[in-house]
Amino acid sequence: MNAAVSRSDRPVFPGAEWWKAAVGVVVALTLWELTARAFTGSYLLAGPSEVIGYLAANGALMARALGVTLAEAALGFVYGNLAAIGLALLAFAVPRIERGIAALALLVFCLPLVATGPILRVLYGPGSGPQITLAAFAVYYTTLVPLLVGLRAAPATWLDMVRSYGRGRVTALFRIRVFAALPYLVAGLQIAAPAAFLGAMVGEFTGAERGMGVLAIHAMRSLDVPATWALATVAAAVSMFVYWVIGWLGRRLITGPPPVILAPPVPRRSADGPRRLAQTLGYLAVLTVLVLLAWAGLMELFGLDRFFAKRPDDIWAYLVGGDGAAEHRETLFAALGQTLVFTVPGYFAGLVLGVVAAAGIVLFPGTAAVALPIAIALRAVPIVTTAPLVILLLGRGALGMVALIAIMIFFPVLVACLQGLRQVPGHVNDVFDSYAASPRQRLVFAQFPAMLPAFFAAARMSVPAALLAATVVEWLATGTGIGSLMALTASTSDYNMLWSATFLVSLTACFAYAGVSWVERRFLDVYASEQLA
């Protein structure tokens, strides 16, 4: 293995860098303590000394709550990722249904937690069902999208060899594509680790009897700041540990350098334009009918009362055919407009921050010791903890809203881009070594092009994530936009408006996702045509 490959594949914290990691941790803890002391009396931030004091005094209580939440998050992590792996393999084994699987998975992931949490509690009743389900919902899509990218990242010559032996797609899938997808699967699982824990805690907010989410609610209602930040610290520590374990296992499983992927460009024929458009419209029509039938059928199957479980015809009457439909549409679209004004810049800010941070870690590996724990903590700590502090520092206006949305999507982009930057084949690195290229030249001309499939996968994942983050921030902090509207209608049992808002958010996310996919195809047609085959 050449020097360049070993440099890109080495562990995040190599032995020679441990002292830098220790210094970084000490500096971060010191800054945290000083910042907490500066905000003394504000009921917003507790420092490490207060957190340690709370954990020492309430260790048994915290251990019991952690055991409950960890069990729920672990089950959700397993179920969600098994579903993602199964859907990805099915999509490649039966290519005709890949687009349908991707679309349905996106629709489910787009459902806002503000709306789905209470509905799941009604469906499951008391118990851990909603927590496990929300944990699974939080992770399956963030694993599915990178995995689909990884399954396509196989050299065409390897696939040709399988076909030359008379084997079909299933053999190529399990003998070639699965192994090519391992780096992307590891990245997806690392993204999913803090998401599962956070999903379980959010599920506990909906009326659970035990767990860290329950303790968090009690701590926030009583303004017990040390307890709130102790819970956040434990959540972050658990997520960091799982992230590190997954990375360690990945480095043991993936021992060779990335392969050289040579794929022919996808041919473009202008005559196919009308036919492709007709196929797309027909596909969308069929998919829409299937989604509506599944929506109505599941409601009838579970015997859910129409008072809170609305069917498609209820939404149609509320928004189109019934009394006051025009007023209802005006209210919805006004609220959605308020949300999108902040969501779009927050989305792009999160993408840029993720790419810049990944590039910085590759150029200066010692920064990973501080940057990655902070990124994991920002993802793992419940937004109900961080939102008040960010709002105090940046205000309830555009800057605070954009910052919170960017924080929520920053971590998946960072992890995906880091994995993508490490996908430069060894032979390509040899060429740069032979010309004594600088690290920046290698980054710009080799690693950035290799990163593009992973980056666009993260960009697609982040579309619904940005909208969901915006609705949660509006629910918790700003009191405006469609997130606040959903929270208000849920509390007043206006389920027609709640389901209509949920439908509109999901539809908006699907259109935005399609736009990002269109841009992705234009780039990958040049730099990674194997992703379009």
Short mmCIF file of C-alpha atoms in Angstrom, two decimals:
data_model
loop_
_atom_site.label_atom_id
_atom_site.label_comp_id
_atom_site.label_asym_id
_atom_site.label_seq_id
_atom_site.Cartn_x
_atom_site.Cartn_y
_atom_site.Cartn_z
CA MET A 1 0.00 0.00 0.00
CA ASN A 2 1.46 3.36 -0.98
CA ALA A 3 1.98 6.27 1.39
CA ALA A 4 -0.94 8.26 0.09
CA VAL A 5 -3.39 5.47 0.57
CA SER A 6 -2.23 4.73 4.09
CA ARG A 7 -2.53 8.41 4.90
CA SER A 8 -6.13 8.59 3.72
CA ASP A 9 -7.18 5.30 5.29
CA ARG A 10 -5.54 5.66 8.66
CA PRO A 11 -7.63 5.91 11.85
CA VAL A 12 -8.98 9.30 12.80
CA PHE A 13 -6.83 9.40 15.96
CA PRO A 14 -3.45 7.76 15.15
CA GLY A 15 -1.06 7.14 18.00
CA ALA A 16 1.18 10.12 17.25
CA GLU A 17 -1.85 12.43 17.40
CA TRP A 18 -3.19 11.39 20.81
CA TRP A 19 -1.43 14.24 22.59
CA LYS A 20 -3.10 16.71 20.22
CA ALA A 21 -6.43 15.05 20.92
CA ALA A 22 -5.87 15.37 24.67
CA VAL A 23 -4.96 19.04 24.33
CA GLY A 24 -8.02 19.65 22.17
CA VAL A 25 -10.33 18.01 24.71
CA VAL A 26 -8.85 20.05 27.56
CA VAL A 27 -9.25 23.28 25.58
CA ALA A 28 -12.86 22.42 24.67
CA LEU A 29 -13.77 21.60 28.27
CA THR A 30 -12.12 24.80 29.50
CA LEU A 31 -14.01 26.93 27.00
CA TRP A 32 -17.23 25.15 27.94
CA GLU A 33 -16.66 25.85 31.64
CA LEU A 34 -15.78 29.51 31.05
CA THR A 35 -18.83 30.00 28.81
CA ALA A 36 -21.11 28.41 31.42
CA ARG A 37 -19.73 30.71 34.11
CA ALA A 38 -20.32 33.70 31.83
CA PHE A 39 -24.00 32.68 31.57
CA THR A 40 -24.44 32.09 35.31
CA GLY A 41 -28.01 32.88 36.32
CA SER A 42 -29.37 32.64 32.77
CA TYR A 43 -30.72 29.07 33.21
CA LEU A 44 -29.27 28.14 29.82
CA LEU A 45 -25.89 26.41 30.19
CA ALA A 46 -24.19 24.26 32.82
CA GLY A 47 -20.45 23.70 32.77
CA PRO A 48 -18.50 20.44 33.11
CA SER A 49 -18.10 20.93 36.88
CA GLU A 50 -21.88 21.15 37.36
CA VAL A 51 -22.49 18.21 35.04
CA ILE A 52 -20.00 16.04 36.94
CA GLY A 53 -21.57 17.10 40.24
CA TYR A 54 -25.04 16.14 39.04
CA LEU A 55 -23.89 12.78 37.70
CA ALA A 56 -22.08 12.01 40.95
CA ALA A 57 -25.20 12.78 42.99
CA ASN A 58 -27.70 11.06 40.67
CA GLY A 59 -25.67 8.29 39.10
CA ALA A 60 -28.16 5.51 39.84
CA LEU A 61 -31.10 7.46 38.41
CA MET A 62 -29.13 8.34 35.29
CA ALA A 63 -27.97 4.73 34.83
CA ARG A 64 -31.56 3.42 34.96
CA ALA A 65 -32.80 6.04 32.49
CA LEU A 66 -29.83 5.42 30.21
CA GLY A 67 -30.50 1.68 30.22
CA VAL A 68 -34.10 2.24 29.07
CA THR A 69 -33.27 4.73 26.34
CA LEU A 70 -30.24 2.79 25.17
CA ALA A 71 -32.33 -0.38 24.77
CA GLU A 72 -34.94 1.51 22.74
CA ALA A 73 -32.30 3.22 20.60
CA ALA A 74 -30.48 -0.08 20.01
CA LEU A 75 -33.65 -1.83 18.84
CA GLY A 76 -34.55 1.11 16.60
CA PHE A 77 -30.99 1.17 15.24
CA VAL A 78 -31.12 -2.53 14.40
CA TYR A 79 -34.63 -2.51 12.92
CA GLY A 80 -34.09 0.67 10.92
CA ASN A 81 -30.75 -0.40 9.48
CA LEU A 82 -31.97 -3.91 8.67
CA ALA A 83 -34.88 -2.31 6.81
CA ALA A 84 -32.47 -0.02 4.94
CA ILE A 85 -30.16 -2.91 3.96
CA GLY A 86 -33.09 -5.08 2.89
CA LEU A 87 -34.63 -2.28 0.78
CA ALA A 88 -31.29 -1.48 -0.87
CA LEU A 89 -30.64 -5.13 -1.79
CA LEU A 90 -34.19 -5.52 -3.07
CA ALA A 91 -33.84 -2.38 -5.18
CA PHE A 92 -30.75 -3.76 -6.91
CA ALA A 93 -32.08 -7.28 -7.27
CA VAL A 94 -35.26 -5.93 -8.93
CA PRO A 95 -34.23 -2.67 -10.66
CA ARG A 96 -37.75 -1.80 -11.81
CA ILE A 97 -38.87 -1.10 -8.26
CA GLU A 98 -35.82 0.92 -7.16
CA ARG A 99 -37.43 4.30 -7.84
CA GLY A 100 -40.59 3.27 -6.04
CA ILE A 101 -38.65 2.09 -2.99
CA ALA A 102 -36.65 5.31 -2.89
CA ALA A 103 -39.78 7.46 -3.22
CA LEU A 104 -41.75 5.64 -0.52
CA ALA A 105 -38.76 5.68 1.82
CA LEU A 106 -38.45 9.43 1.28
CA LEU A 107 -42.14 10.01 2.03
CA VAL A 108 -41.94 8.13 5.32
CA PHE A 109 -38.76 9.97 6.32
CA CYS A 110 -40.44 13.32 5.55
CA LEU A 111 -43.15 12.86 8.17
CA PRO A 112 -42.57 15.57 10.84
CA LEU A 113 -41.91 14.35 14.37
CA VAL A 114 -44.28 17.03 15.66
CA ALA A 115 -47.11 15.15 13.93
CA THR A 116 -45.99 11.51 13.98
CA GLY A 117 -45.03 11.36 17.68
CA PRO A 118 -48.56 11.85 19.07
CA ILE A 119 -50.08 9.59 16.40
CA LEU A 120 -47.67 6.76 17.24
CA ARG A 121 -48.48 7.15 20.93
CA VAL A 122 -52.18 6.72 20.14
CA LEU A 123 -51.42 3.66 17.99
CA TYR A 124 -49.07 1.94 20.44
CA GLY A 125 -50.44 3.17 23.74
CA PRO A 126 -48.13 2.96 26.75
CA GLY A 127 -44.81 1.24 26.30
CA SER A 128 -41.70 1.60 24.21
CA GLY A 129 -43.31 1.22 20.76
CA PRO A 130 -43.19 4.92 19.73
CA GLN A 131 -39.61 5.31 20.94
CA ILE A 132 -38.34 2.30 18.98
CA THR A 133 -40.32 3.29 15.89
CA LEU A 134 -39.05 6.87 15.89
CA ALA A 135 -35.49 5.64 16.42
CA ALA A 136 -35.91 3.32 13.41
CA PHE A 137 -37.44 6.14 11.33
CA ALA A 138 -34.50 8.37 12.24
CA VAL A 139 -31.87 5.94 10.95
CA TYR A 140 -33.21 3.89 8.05
CA TYR A 141 -33.06 6.63 5.45
CA THR A 142 -29.63 7.91 6.46
CA THR A 143 -28.32 4.39 5.84
CA LEU A 144 -30.38 3.63 2.75
CA VAL A 145 -29.18 6.58 0.66
CA PRO A 146 -25.39 6.06 1.16
CA LEU A 147 -25.85 2.32 0.70
CA LEU A 148 -27.54 2.80 -2.68
CA VAL A 149 -24.60 4.99 -3.71
CA GLY A 150 -22.12 2.38 -2.51
CA LEU A 151 -23.82 -0.46 -4.36
CA ARG A 152 -23.27 1.48 -7.59
CA ALA A 153 -19.59 2.18 -6.81
CA ALA A 154 -18.31 -1.04 -8.37
CA PRO A 155 -15.87 -1.13 -11.30
CA ALA A 156 -17.53 -2.02 -14.58
CA THR A 157 -14.77 -4.54 -15.35
CA TRP A 158 -15.69 -6.55 -12.25
CA LEU A 159 -19.34 -6.65 -13.32
CA ASP A 160 -18.34 -7.61 -16.86
CA MET A 161 -16.36 -10.53 -15.45
CA VAL A 162 -19.42 -11.78 -13.57
CA ARG A 163 -21.50 -11.57 -16.75
CA SER A 164 -18.78 -13.38 -18.73
CA TYR A 165 -19.32 -16.38 -16.45
CA GLY A 166 -23.02 -16.37 -17.24
CA ARG A 167 -24.08 -15.00 -13.87
CA GLY A 168 -26.84 -12.46 -13.34
CA ARG A 169 -27.62 -9.38 -11.25
CA VAL A 170 -28.10 -11.26 -7.99
CA THR A 171 -24.64 -12.84 -8.20
CA ALA A 172 -23.09 -9.46 -9.04
CA LEU A 173 -24.97 -7.93 -6.15
CA PHE A 174 -23.70 -10.32 -3.50
CA ARG A 175 -20.23 -11.03 -4.95
CA ILE A 176 -19.26 -7.53 -6.13
CA ARG A 177 -21.58 -4.71 -5.15
CA VAL A 178 -21.99 -5.62 -1.47
CA PHE A 179 -18.23 -5.44 -0.90
CA ALA A 180 -17.95 -2.19 -2.87
CA ALA A 181 -20.68 -0.70 -0.68
CA LEU A 182 -19.03 -1.46 2.68
CA PRO A 183 -17.34 1.96 3.10
CA TYR A 184 -20.64 3.70 2.41
CA LEU A 185 -22.50 1.38 4.76
CA VAL A 186 -20.05 2.25 7.54
CA ALA A 187 -20.60 5.96 6.90
CA GLY A 188 -24.38 5.45 7.01
CA LEU A 189 -24.20 3.54 10.28
CA GLN A 190 -22.00 6.24 11.80
CA ILE A 191 -24.54 8.88 10.80
CA ALA A 192 -27.30 6.71 12.23
CA ALA A 193 -25.69 6.21 15.65
CA PRO A 194 -26.56 9.60 17.20
CA ALA A 195 -29.81 9.77 15.20
CA ALA A 196 -31.10 6.56 16.83
CA PHE A 197 -30.43 7.83 20.34
CA LEU A 198 -32.03 11.17 19.55
CA GLY A 199 -35.04 9.46 17.98
CA ALA A 200 -35.58 7.35 21.08
CA MET A 201 -35.42 10.43 23.32
CA VAL A 202 -37.90 12.30 21.11
CA GLY A 203 -40.22 9.30 21.33
CA GLU A 204 -40.03 9.51 25.11
CA PHE A 205 -41.21 13.12 24.88
CA THR A 206 -44.60 11.86 23.64
CA GLY A 207 -45.68 10.36 26.95
CA ALA A 208 -43.26 7.62 28.00
CA GLU A 209 -42.96 6.67 31.65
CA ARG A 210 -39.19 6.09 31.83
CA GLY A 211 -36.02 7.03 30.02
CA MET A 212 -33.71 9.95 29.45
CA GLY A 213 -36.34 11.83 27.47
CA VAL A 214 -38.65 11.77 30.49
CA LEU A 215 -35.84 13.06 32.73
CA ALA A 216 -35.11 15.77 30.16
CA ILE A 217 -38.71 16.97 30.21
CA HIS A 218 -38.73 17.11 34.02
CA ALA A 219 -35.38 18.91 34.05
CA MET A 220 -36.49 21.56 31.56
CA ARG A 221 -39.84 22.16 33.26
CA SER A 222 -38.13 22.67 36.61
CA LEU A 223 -35.31 24.75 35.05
CA ASP A 224 -32.77 22.24 36.36
CA VAL A 225 -29.94 23.29 34.06
CA PRO A 226 -27.27 20.90 35.44
CA ALA A 227 -29.64 17.95 34.92
CA THR A 228 -30.49 19.07 31.39
CA TRP A 229 -26.87 19.34 30.35
CA ALA A 230 -25.90 16.16 32.17
CA LEU A 231 -28.47 14.33 30.06
CA ALA A 232 -27.16 16.02 26.93
CA THR A 233 -23.58 15.10 27.85
CA VAL A 234 -24.46 11.44 28.41
CA ALA A 235 -26.35 11.32 25.09
CA ALA A 236 -23.35 12.82 23.30
CA ALA A 237 -20.89 10.47 25.03
CA VAL A 238 -22.91 7.38 24.10
CA SER A 239 -23.18 8.54 20.48
CA MET A 240 -19.44 9.23 20.30
CA PHE A 241 -18.65 5.79 21.64
CA VAL A 242 -20.94 4.02 19.15
CA TYR A 243 -19.55 6.17 16.33
CA TRP A 244 -16.02 5.17 17.28
CA VAL A 245 -16.92 1.46 17.56
CA ILE A 246 -18.53 1.46 14.11
CA GLY A 247 -15.49 3.22 12.65
CA TRP A 248 -13.15 0.73 14.34
CA LEU A 249 -15.11 -2.22 12.96
CA GLY A 250 -15.15 -0.60 9.54
CA ARG A 251 -11.38 -0.24 9.51
CA ARG A 252 -11.05 -3.94 10.39
CA LEU A 253 -13.41 -5.01 7.60
CA ILE A 254 -12.16 -2.64 4.89
CA THR A 255 -8.45 -3.30 4.51
CA GLY A 256 -7.73 -2.57 0.84
CA PRO A 257 -7.55 0.72 -1.05
CA PRO A 258 -10.59 1.92 -3.05
CA PRO A 259 -10.71 0.47 -6.59
CA VAL A 260 -10.33 2.45 -9.78
CA ILE A 261 -13.81 2.90 -11.23
CA LEU A 262 -13.93 3.36 -14.99
CA ALA A 263 -17.42 3.66 -16.39
CA PRO A 264 -18.55 4.77 -19.85
CA PRO A 265 -20.58 7.97 -20.01
CA VAL A 266 -24.34 7.59 -20.07
CA PRO A 267 -25.50 8.19 -23.65
CA ARG A 268 -27.88 11.06 -24.24
CA ARG A 269 -30.39 10.93 -27.07
CA SER A 270 -32.60 13.94 -27.60
CA ALA A 271 -35.29 11.74 -29.12
CA ASP A 272 -35.71 10.02 -25.80
CA GLY A 273 -36.78 13.26 -24.11
CA PRO A 274 -40.57 13.03 -24.74
CA ARG A 275 -40.59 9.31 -24.00
CA ARG A 276 -38.65 9.81 -20.76
CA LEU A 277 -41.02 12.61 -19.71
CA ALA A 278 -44.05 10.42 -20.42
CA GLN A 279 -42.52 7.55 -18.44
CA THR A 280 -41.76 9.84 -15.51
CA LEU A 281 -45.27 11.28 -15.45
CA GLY A 282 -46.78 7.82 -15.67
CA TYR A 283 -44.53 6.58 -12.90
CA LEU A 284 -45.50 9.53 -10.68
CA ALA A 285 -49.19 8.93 -11.34
CA VAL A 286 -48.95 5.25 -10.39
CA LEU A 287 -46.86 6.04 -7.32
CA THR A 288 -49.34 8.70 -6.19
CA VAL A 289 -52.25 6.27 -6.48
CA LEU A 290 -50.33 3.62 -4.52
CA VAL A 291 -49.42 6.08 -1.76
CA LEU A 292 -53.01 7.28 -1.42
CA LEU A 293 -54.34 3.71 -1.36
CA ALA A 294 -51.75 2.71 1.27
CA TRP A 295 -52.61 5.78 3.35
CA ALA A 296 -56.32 5.05 3.37
CA GLY A 297 -55.86 1.28 3.64
CA LEU A 298 -53.60 1.43 6.69
CA MET A 299 -56.05 3.71 8.48
CA GLU A 300 -58.89 1.27 7.85
CA LEU A 301 -56.73 -1.76 8.66
CA PHE A 302 -55.93 -0.43 12.13
CA GLY A 303 -59.47 0.84 12.59
CA LEU A 304 -58.31 4.36 13.44
CA ASP A 305 -60.95 6.94 14.28
CA ARG A 306 -61.40 9.60 11.61
CA PHE A 307 -61.40 12.25 14.33
CA PHE A 308 -57.61 12.14 14.53
CA ALA A 309 -56.57 9.78 11.69
CA LYS A 310 -57.49 11.65 8.53
CA ARG A 311 -57.84 9.96 5.14
CA PRO A 312 -56.93 11.45 1.74
CA ASP A 313 -60.57 12.38 1.04
CA ASP A 314 -60.68 14.30 4.34
CA ILE A 315 -57.64 16.34 3.29
CA TRP A 316 -59.12 16.92 -0.17
CA ALA A 317 -62.35 18.23 1.35
CA TYR A 318 -60.44 20.42 3.82
CA LEU A 319 -58.16 22.00 1.21
CA VAL A 320 -60.17 21.87 -2.01
CA GLY A 321 -63.80 20.87 -1.91
CA GLY A 322 -65.14 21.83 1.50
CA ASP A 323 -66.24 25.02 3.21
CA GLY A 324 -63.39 27.39 4.03
CA ALA A 325 -60.95 25.53 1.75
CA ALA A 326 -59.49 28.76 0.33
CA GLU A 327 -58.86 30.12 3.81
CA HIS A 328 -57.24 26.86 4.88
CA ARG A 329 -54.92 26.91 1.84
CA GLU A 330 -53.99 30.52 2.50
CA THR A 331 -53.08 29.74 6.11
CA LEU A 332 -51.00 26.70 5.11
CA PHE A 333 -49.08 28.34 2.29
CA ALA A 334 -48.37 31.45 4.35
CA ALA A 335 -46.91 29.28 7.13
CA LEU A 336 -44.90 27.21 4.63
CA GLY A 337 -43.50 30.39 3.08
CA GLN A 338 -42.30 31.55 6.50
CA THR A 339 -40.56 28.20 7.00
CA LEU A 340 -38.87 28.07 3.60
CA VAL A 341 -37.41 31.56 4.00
CA PHE A 342 -35.14 30.14 6.74
CA THR A 343 -34.88 26.52 5.60
CA VAL A 344 -33.20 27.21 2.25
CA PRO A 345 -30.26 29.27 3.61
CA GLY A 346 -29.93 26.89 6.59
CA TYR A 347 -29.75 23.95 4.21
CA PHE A 348 -26.97 25.47 2.12
CA ALA A 349 -25.11 26.68 5.22
CA GLY A 350 -25.10 23.15 6.62
CA LEU A 351 -23.81 21.73 3.33
CA VAL A 352 -21.01 24.27 3.10
CA LEU A 353 -19.98 23.79 6.75
CA GLY A 354 -19.92 20.02 6.31
CA VAL A 355 -17.73 20.16 3.21
CA VAL A 356 -15.36 22.74 4.70
CA ALA A 357 -15.01 20.77 7.94
CA ALA A 358 -14.36 17.50 6.06
CA ALA A 359 -11.72 19.18 3.90
CA GLY A 360 -10.12 20.72 6.99
CA ILE A 361 -9.90 17.35 8.74
CA VAL A 362 -8.30 15.77 5.68
CA LEU A 363 -5.74 18.56 5.36
CA PHE A 364 -5.10 18.82 9.11
CA PRO A 365 -5.87 15.39 10.67
CA GLY A 366 -5.10 16.63 14.18
CA THR A 367 -8.24 18.79 14.12
CA ALA A 368 -10.42 15.65 14.05
CA ALA A 369 -9.84 15.14 17.77
CA VAL A 370 -11.86 18.29 18.49
CA ALA A 371 -14.04 18.66 15.40
CA LEU A 372 -15.62 15.19 15.31
CA PRO A 373 -16.70 15.05 18.99
CA ILE A 374 -18.27 18.50 18.65
CA ALA A 375 -20.07 17.46 15.47
CA ILE A 376 -21.37 14.26 17.08
CA ALA A 377 -22.50 16.18 20.16
CA LEU A 378 -24.39 18.72 18.04
CA ARG A 379 -26.25 15.83 16.39
CA ALA A 380 -26.84 13.77 19.53
CA VAL A 381 -27.85 16.52 21.96
CA PRO A 382 -31.63 17.11 21.76
CA ILE A 383 -32.43 20.36 20.02
CA VAL A 384 -34.67 21.29 22.97
CA THR A 385 -31.41 21.72 24.90
CA THR A 386 -29.38 23.62 22.33
CA ALA A 387 -32.15 25.78 20.81
CA PRO A 388 -32.57 28.18 23.78
CA LEU A 389 -28.81 28.80 23.96
CA VAL A 390 -28.49 29.43 20.21
CA ILE A 391 -31.55 31.69 20.24
CA LEU A 392 -30.09 33.69 23.15
CA LEU A 393 -26.77 34.14 21.34
CA LEU A 394 -28.14 34.81 17.84
CA GLY A 395 -31.72 35.91 18.46
CA ARG A 396 -35.09 34.55 17.27
CA GLY A 397 -34.64 36.05 13.82
CA ALA A 398 -33.11 34.76 10.63
CA LEU A 399 -29.61 34.19 12.00
CA GLY A 400 -30.68 31.99 14.92
CA MET A 401 -33.10 29.98 12.79
CA VAL A 402 -30.58 29.41 10.00
CA ALA A 403 -27.89 28.42 12.50
CA LEU A 404 -30.09 25.79 14.15
CA ILE A 405 -31.09 24.24 10.81
CA ALA A 406 -27.45 24.16 9.70
CA ILE A 407 -26.45 22.47 12.97
CA MET A 408 -28.99 19.69 12.43
CA ILE A 409 -27.74 18.74 8.94
CA PHE A 410 -24.03 19.48 9.45
CA PHE A 411 -23.07 16.09 10.92
CA PRO A 412 -24.46 13.80 8.16
CA VAL A 413 -22.79 15.97 5.52
CA LEU A 414 -19.48 15.91 7.40
CA VAL A 415 -19.42 12.10 7.81
CA ALA A 416 -20.49 11.44 4.21
CA CYS A 417 -17.92 13.85 2.81
CA LEU A 418 -15.15 12.41 4.96
CA GLN A 419 -15.93 8.98 3.58
CA GLY A 420 -16.06 10.33 0.04
CA LEU A 421 -12.72 12.10 0.36
CA ARG A 422 -11.12 8.77 1.30
CA GLN A 423 -12.35 7.06 -1.90
CA VAL A 424 -9.43 8.14 -4.08
CA PRO A 425 -7.95 4.95 -5.65
CA GLY A 426 -4.37 4.05 -4.81
CA HIS A 427 -3.24 4.35 -8.46
CA VAL A 428 -4.54 7.91 -8.62
CA ASN A 429 -2.67 8.75 -5.44
CA ASP A 430 0.48 7.27 -7.04
CA VAL A 431 0.16 9.72 -9.92
CA PHE A 432 -0.07 12.68 -7.54
CA ASP A 433 2.88 11.34 -5.55
CA SER A 434 4.98 11.04 -8.70
CA TYR A 435 4.41 14.74 -9.39
CA ALA A 436 5.06 15.73 -5.75
CA ALA A 437 1.59 17.26 -5.55
CA SER A 438 0.74 19.22 -2.43
CA PRO A 439 -2.09 18.09 -0.12
CA ARG A 440 -4.25 20.95 -1.40
CA GLN A 441 -3.71 19.94 -5.02
CA ARG A 442 -4.59 16.35 -4.15
CA LEU A 443 -7.71 17.59 -2.36
CA VAL A 444 -8.96 19.76 -5.22
CA PHE A 445 -8.10 17.56 -8.21
CA ALA A 446 -8.53 14.03 -6.78
CA GLN A 447 -10.42 13.95 -3.50
CA PHE A 448 -13.18 16.45 -4.30
CA PRO A 449 -14.21 14.61 -7.50
CA ALA A 450 -14.12 11.30 -5.60
CA MET A 451 -16.30 12.88 -2.91
CA LEU A 452 -19.11 13.98 -5.23
CA PRO A 453 -21.30 10.81 -5.02
CA ALA A 454 -21.14 10.86 -1.21
CA PHE A 455 -21.70 14.62 -1.10
CA PHE A 456 -24.82 14.48 -3.24
CA ALA A 457 -26.13 11.54 -1.22
CA ALA A 458 -25.76 13.75 1.87
CA ALA A 459 -27.36 16.67 0.02
CA ARG A 460 -30.39 14.52 -0.81
CA MET A 461 -30.64 13.22 2.75
CA SER A 462 -30.44 16.75 4.06
CA VAL A 463 -33.45 18.03 2.11
CA PRO A 464 -36.10 16.40 4.35
CA ALA A 465 -33.78 16.77 7.36
CA ALA A 466 -33.61 20.54 6.88
CA LEU A 467 -37.38 20.83 6.65
CA LEU A 468 -37.89 18.63 9.71
CA ALA A 469 -35.29 20.65 11.63
CA ALA A 470 -37.07 23.87 10.68
CA THR A 471 -40.42 22.58 11.93
CA VAL A 472 -38.89 21.49 15.24
CA VAL A 473 -37.14 24.85 15.73
CA GLU A 474 -40.38 26.70 14.98
CA TRP A 475 -42.20 24.46 17.42
CA LEU A 476 -39.69 25.03 20.21
CA ALA A 477 -38.31 28.51 19.71
CA THR A 478 -39.76 30.90 17.17
CA GLY A 479 -43.54 30.35 17.29
CA THR A 480 -43.84 31.01 13.54
CA GLY A 481 -44.03 28.95 10.38
CA ILE A 482 -45.57 25.59 9.63
CA GLY A 483 -43.85 23.87 12.57
CA SER A 484 -45.56 26.19 15.03
CA LEU A 485 -48.83 25.70 13.14
CA MET A 486 -48.57 21.91 13.48
CA ALA A 487 -47.76 22.14 17.19
CA LEU A 488 -50.71 24.49 17.76
CA THR A 489 -53.17 22.34 15.82
CA ALA A 490 -51.96 19.20 17.61
CA SER A 491 -52.59 20.83 20.99
CA THR A 492 -56.05 22.04 19.93
CA SER A 493 -56.99 18.75 18.20
CA ASP A 494 -57.39 20.44 14.81
CA TYR A 495 -56.34 17.26 13.03
CA ASN A 496 -57.53 18.38 9.59
CA MET A 497 -54.98 21.21 9.62
CA LEU A 498 -52.31 18.99 11.22
CA TRP A 499 -52.58 16.30 8.52
CA SER A 500 -52.81 18.91 5.78
CA ALA A 501 -49.63 20.57 7.05
CA THR A 502 -47.89 17.18 7.23
CA PHE A 503 -48.94 16.41 3.67
CA LEU A 504 -47.70 19.79 2.43
CA VAL A 505 -44.32 19.46 4.18
CA SER A 506 -43.82 15.98 2.69
CA LEU A 507 -44.80 17.18 -0.79
CA THR A 508 -42.42 20.14 -0.55
CA ALA A 509 -39.57 17.85 0.54
CA CYS A 510 -40.22 15.53 -2.43
CA PHE A 511 -40.09 18.40 -4.93
CA ALA A 512 -36.91 19.80 -3.38
CA TYR A 513 -35.38 16.31 -3.36
CA ALA A 514 -36.17 15.97 -7.08
CA GLY A 515 -34.43 19.30 -7.72
CA VAL A 516 -31.28 18.20 -5.91
CA SER A 517 -31.36 14.89 -7.81
CA TRP A 518 -31.52 16.80 -11.10
CA VAL A 519 -28.41 18.80 -10.18
CA GLU A 520 -26.72 15.59 -9.00
CA ARG A 521 -27.21 13.91 -12.35
CA ARG A 522 -25.53 16.82 -14.14
CA PHE A 523 -22.40 16.50 -12.02
CA LEU A 524 -22.22 12.73 -11.79
CA ASP A 525 -22.66 12.40 -15.55
CA VAL A 526 -19.16 13.88 -15.75
CA TYR A 527 -17.42 12.67 -12.59
CA ALA A 528 -19.14 9.40 -11.59
CA SER A 529 -21.22 8.04 -14.45
CA GLU A 530 -21.39 4.61 -12.79
CA GLN A 531 -23.94 6.15 -10.40
CA LEU A 532 -26.31 6.78 -13.32
CA ALA A 533 -26.06 3.39 -15.01
#
